[in-house]
Each structure stands twice: as C-alpha cells, then as structure tokens.
mmCIF file of C-alpha atoms in Angstrom:
data_model
loop_
_atom_site.group_PDB
_atom_site.id
_atom_site.type_symbol
_atom_site.label_atom_id
_atom_site.label_comp_id
_atom_site.label_asym_id
_atom_site.label_seq_id
_atom_site.Cartn_x
_atom_site.Cartn_y
_atom_site.Cartn_z
ATOM 1 C CA MET A 238 -3.904 24.231 -4.019
ATOM 2 C CA ALA A 239 -3.018 21.907 -6.921
ATOM 3 C CA HIS A 240 0.648 22.437 -6.099
ATOM 4 C CA ARG A 241 0.052 21.218 -2.523
ATOM 5 C CA ARG A 242 -1.773 18.127 -3.785
ATOM 6 C CA THR A 243 1.107 17.368 -6.137
ATOM 7 C CA ILE A 244 3.620 17.680 -3.306
ATOM 8 C CA SER A 245 1.428 15.514 -1.029
ATOM 9 C CA ALA A 246 1.131 12.854 -3.738
ATOM 10 C CA LEU A 247 4.883 12.866 -4.289
ATOM 11 C CA LEU A 248 5.548 12.525 -0.565
ATOM 12 C CA LEU A 249 3.067 9.652 -0.302
ATOM 13 C CA ALA A 250 4.623 7.903 -3.279
ATOM 14 C CA ALA A 251 8.110 8.350 -1.838
ATOM 15 C CA ALA A 252 7.006 6.962 1.522
ATOM 16 C CA LEU A 253 5.358 3.944 -0.084
ATOM 17 C CA THR A 254 8.335 3.287 -2.344
ATOM 18 C CA ALA A 255 10.816 3.627 0.520
ATOM 19 C CA CYS A 256 9.169 0.847 2.514
ATOM 20 C CA ALA A 257 10.857 -2.487 1.917
ATOM 21 C CA GLY A 258 8.540 -4.725 -0.087
ATOM 22 C CA GLY A 259 5.933 -1.973 -0.231
ATOM 23 C CA GLY A 260 5.235 -2.239 3.513
ATOM 24 C CA GLY A 261 3.184 0.973 3.551
ATOM 25 C CA ILE A 262 0.709 -0.471 1.091
ATOM 26 C CA GLU A 263 0.641 -4.000 2.477
ATOM 27 C CA GLY A 264 -2.491 -5.346 4.084
ATOM 28 C CA LYS A 265 -5.912 -6.786 3.409
ATOM 29 C CA TYR A 266 -8.181 -4.774 1.132
ATOM 30 C CA TYR A 267 -11.967 -4.786 0.960
ATOM 31 C CA ASN A 268 -14.458 -3.477 -1.571
ATOM 32 C CA SER A 269 -15.491 -0.068 -0.239
ATOM 33 C CA LYS A 270 -19.140 -0.564 -1.252
ATOM 34 C CA SER A 271 -19.873 -4.218 -0.483
ATOM 35 C CA GLY A 272 -17.341 -4.783 2.302
ATOM 36 C CA GLU A 273 -16.252 -8.045 0.676
ATOM 37 C CA PHE A 274 -12.610 -9.126 0.886
ATOM 38 C CA ALA A 275 -10.826 -8.224 -2.378
ATOM 39 C CA MET A 276 -7.129 -9.056 -1.968
ATOM 40 C CA GLU A 277 -4.120 -9.054 0.303
ATOM 41 C CA LEU A 278 -0.818 -7.357 -0.518
ATOM 42 C CA LYS A 279 2.150 -8.934 1.230
ATOM 43 C CA ASP A 280 5.894 -9.141 0.516
ATOM 44 C CA GLY A 281 5.567 -7.746 -3.022
ATOM 45 C CA LYS A 282 2.776 -10.190 -3.895
ATOM 46 C CA ALA A 283 -0.966 -9.856 -4.312
ATOM 47 C CA ILE A 284 -2.404 -13.007 -2.785
ATOM 48 C CA ASP A 285 -5.966 -14.256 -2.447
ATOM 49 C CA VAL A 286 -7.190 -11.908 -5.175
ATOM 50 C CA GLN A 287 -10.967 -12.104 -5.529
ATOM 51 C CA GLY A 288 -11.872 -13.624 -8.884
ATOM 52 C CA LEU A 289 -8.335 -14.931 -9.426
ATOM 53 C CA GLU A 290 -8.225 -17.713 -6.862
ATOM 54 C CA GLY A 291 -5.059 -19.789 -7.051
ATOM 55 C CA VAL A 292 -3.110 -17.054 -8.878
ATOM 56 C CA THR A 293 -0.433 -15.028 -7.105
ATOM 57 C CA LEU A 294 0.347 -11.692 -8.696
ATOM 58 C CA SER A 295 3.373 -9.522 -8.096
ATOM 59 C CA TYR A 296 3.009 -5.791 -7.604
ATOM 60 C CA GLU A 297 5.049 -2.644 -7.516
ATOM 61 C CA VAL A 298 4.350 0.929 -6.547
ATOM 62 C CA LYS A 299 5.046 3.430 -9.326
ATOM 63 C CA GLY A 300 4.371 6.978 -8.219
ATOM 64 C CA ASP A 301 0.733 7.132 -7.190
ATOM 65 C CA SER A 302 -0.125 3.828 -8.876
ATOM 66 C CA LEU A 303 -0.070 0.185 -7.893
ATOM 67 C CA VAL A 304 0.814 -2.042 -10.845
ATOM 68 C CA LEU A 305 -0.223 -5.695 -10.629
ATOM 69 C CA ARG A 306 1.559 -8.249 -12.778
ATOM 70 C CA ASP A 307 0.538 -11.811 -13.562
ATOM 71 C CA PRO A 308 3.629 -14.009 -14.061
ATOM 72 C CA ASN A 309 1.554 -16.133 -16.466
ATOM 73 C CA GLY A 310 0.430 -13.122 -18.515
ATOM 74 C CA GLY A 311 -3.215 -13.635 -17.572
ATOM 75 C CA PRO A 312 -6.061 -11.118 -17.551
ATOM 76 C CA ALA A 313 -4.700 -9.198 -14.547
ATOM 77 C CA ASP A 314 -1.284 -8.623 -16.124
ATOM 78 C CA GLN A 315 -0.274 -4.961 -15.965
ATOM 79 C CA MET A 316 -3.484 -3.936 -14.164
ATOM 80 C CA THR A 317 -2.999 -0.487 -12.631
ATOM 81 C CA LEU A 318 -4.841 0.901 -9.616
ATOM 82 C CA GLY A 319 -4.554 4.463 -8.374
ATOM 83 C CA ILE A 320 -3.309 5.073 -4.840
ATOM 84 C CA GLU A 321 -5.318 7.863 -3.211
ATOM 85 C CA SER A 322 -3.868 10.131 -0.507
ATOM 86 C CA ASP A 323 -5.731 8.164 2.203
ATOM 87 C CA GLY A 324 -4.309 4.824 0.993
ATOM 88 C CA THR A 325 -7.467 3.758 -0.840
ATOM 89 C CA LEU A 326 -6.839 1.850 -4.070
ATOM 90 C CA SER A 327 -8.956 3.146 -6.931
ATOM 91 C CA PHE A 328 -10.254 1.063 -9.828
ATOM 92 C CA GLY A 329 -11.789 4.157 -11.416
ATOM 93 C CA PRO A 330 -15.369 3.426 -12.502
ATOM 94 C CA LEU A 331 -15.153 -0.079 -10.973
ATOM 95 C CA GLY A 332 -14.936 1.308 -7.441
ATOM 96 C CA SER A 333 -12.268 1.333 -4.764
ATOM 97 C CA LEU A 334 -10.570 -0.885 -2.205
ATOM 98 C CA THR A 335 -9.788 0.096 1.353
ATOM 99 C CA LYS A 336 -7.952 -1.590 4.211
ATOM 100 C CA LYS A 337 -10.982 -1.155 6.463
ATOM 101 C CA ARG A 338 -14.268 -2.947 6.032
ATOM 102 C CA PRO A 339 -17.054 -0.408 5.522
#
C-alpha cells in the first residue's frame, strides 16, 4: 500500500512539474475551514497572498512540495507547503488550502 502511495505521489509530482509554469497547480486557493480566499498561483508567481498584500512571491514545485520564495527575503521566504494527492496544499498544523470554496 505504501509503495502505491509513493508511486502515486511521484506521478503527481511529475505531472505538476511537467506543466509549463506549474499549470497543474495554478489557480485560486481558499482556506479549507473558513472558505476565505488565501492566494492565487499564476505564471510561477503567488499573487494576492492573504496577509502579504502588495508582495508577489515566486514559487516552484519540488516533488510533493510547493516552495514559496519572497524576492525581498521577507517572512514568507522559503515557505514550504505540502501538495496532497487531491491537489490540496497543506500547511501542516495551520490547516490547508483548496481550489474550491468549502
């Protein structure tokens, strides 16, 4: 069973990485508990990030992780979110983000 999950995760990561500009991960994300808008991923950038208004972050997909980078080295620099098999972005104990409003 664990072997299947590993293969599924690798296939998901490969599919996300193969999309130009991270197209498979792009979209608007919402807090899965509150339903509030959290951020939009578009063209390799994280725009309109909640709590970081006016700051545009870059991002890249590394395996089953989404790494956000702040070009100014701010508090969100090198922030890593997990990418779940259903496309949900996980902040660990801080919750998760989904493309659909709950």
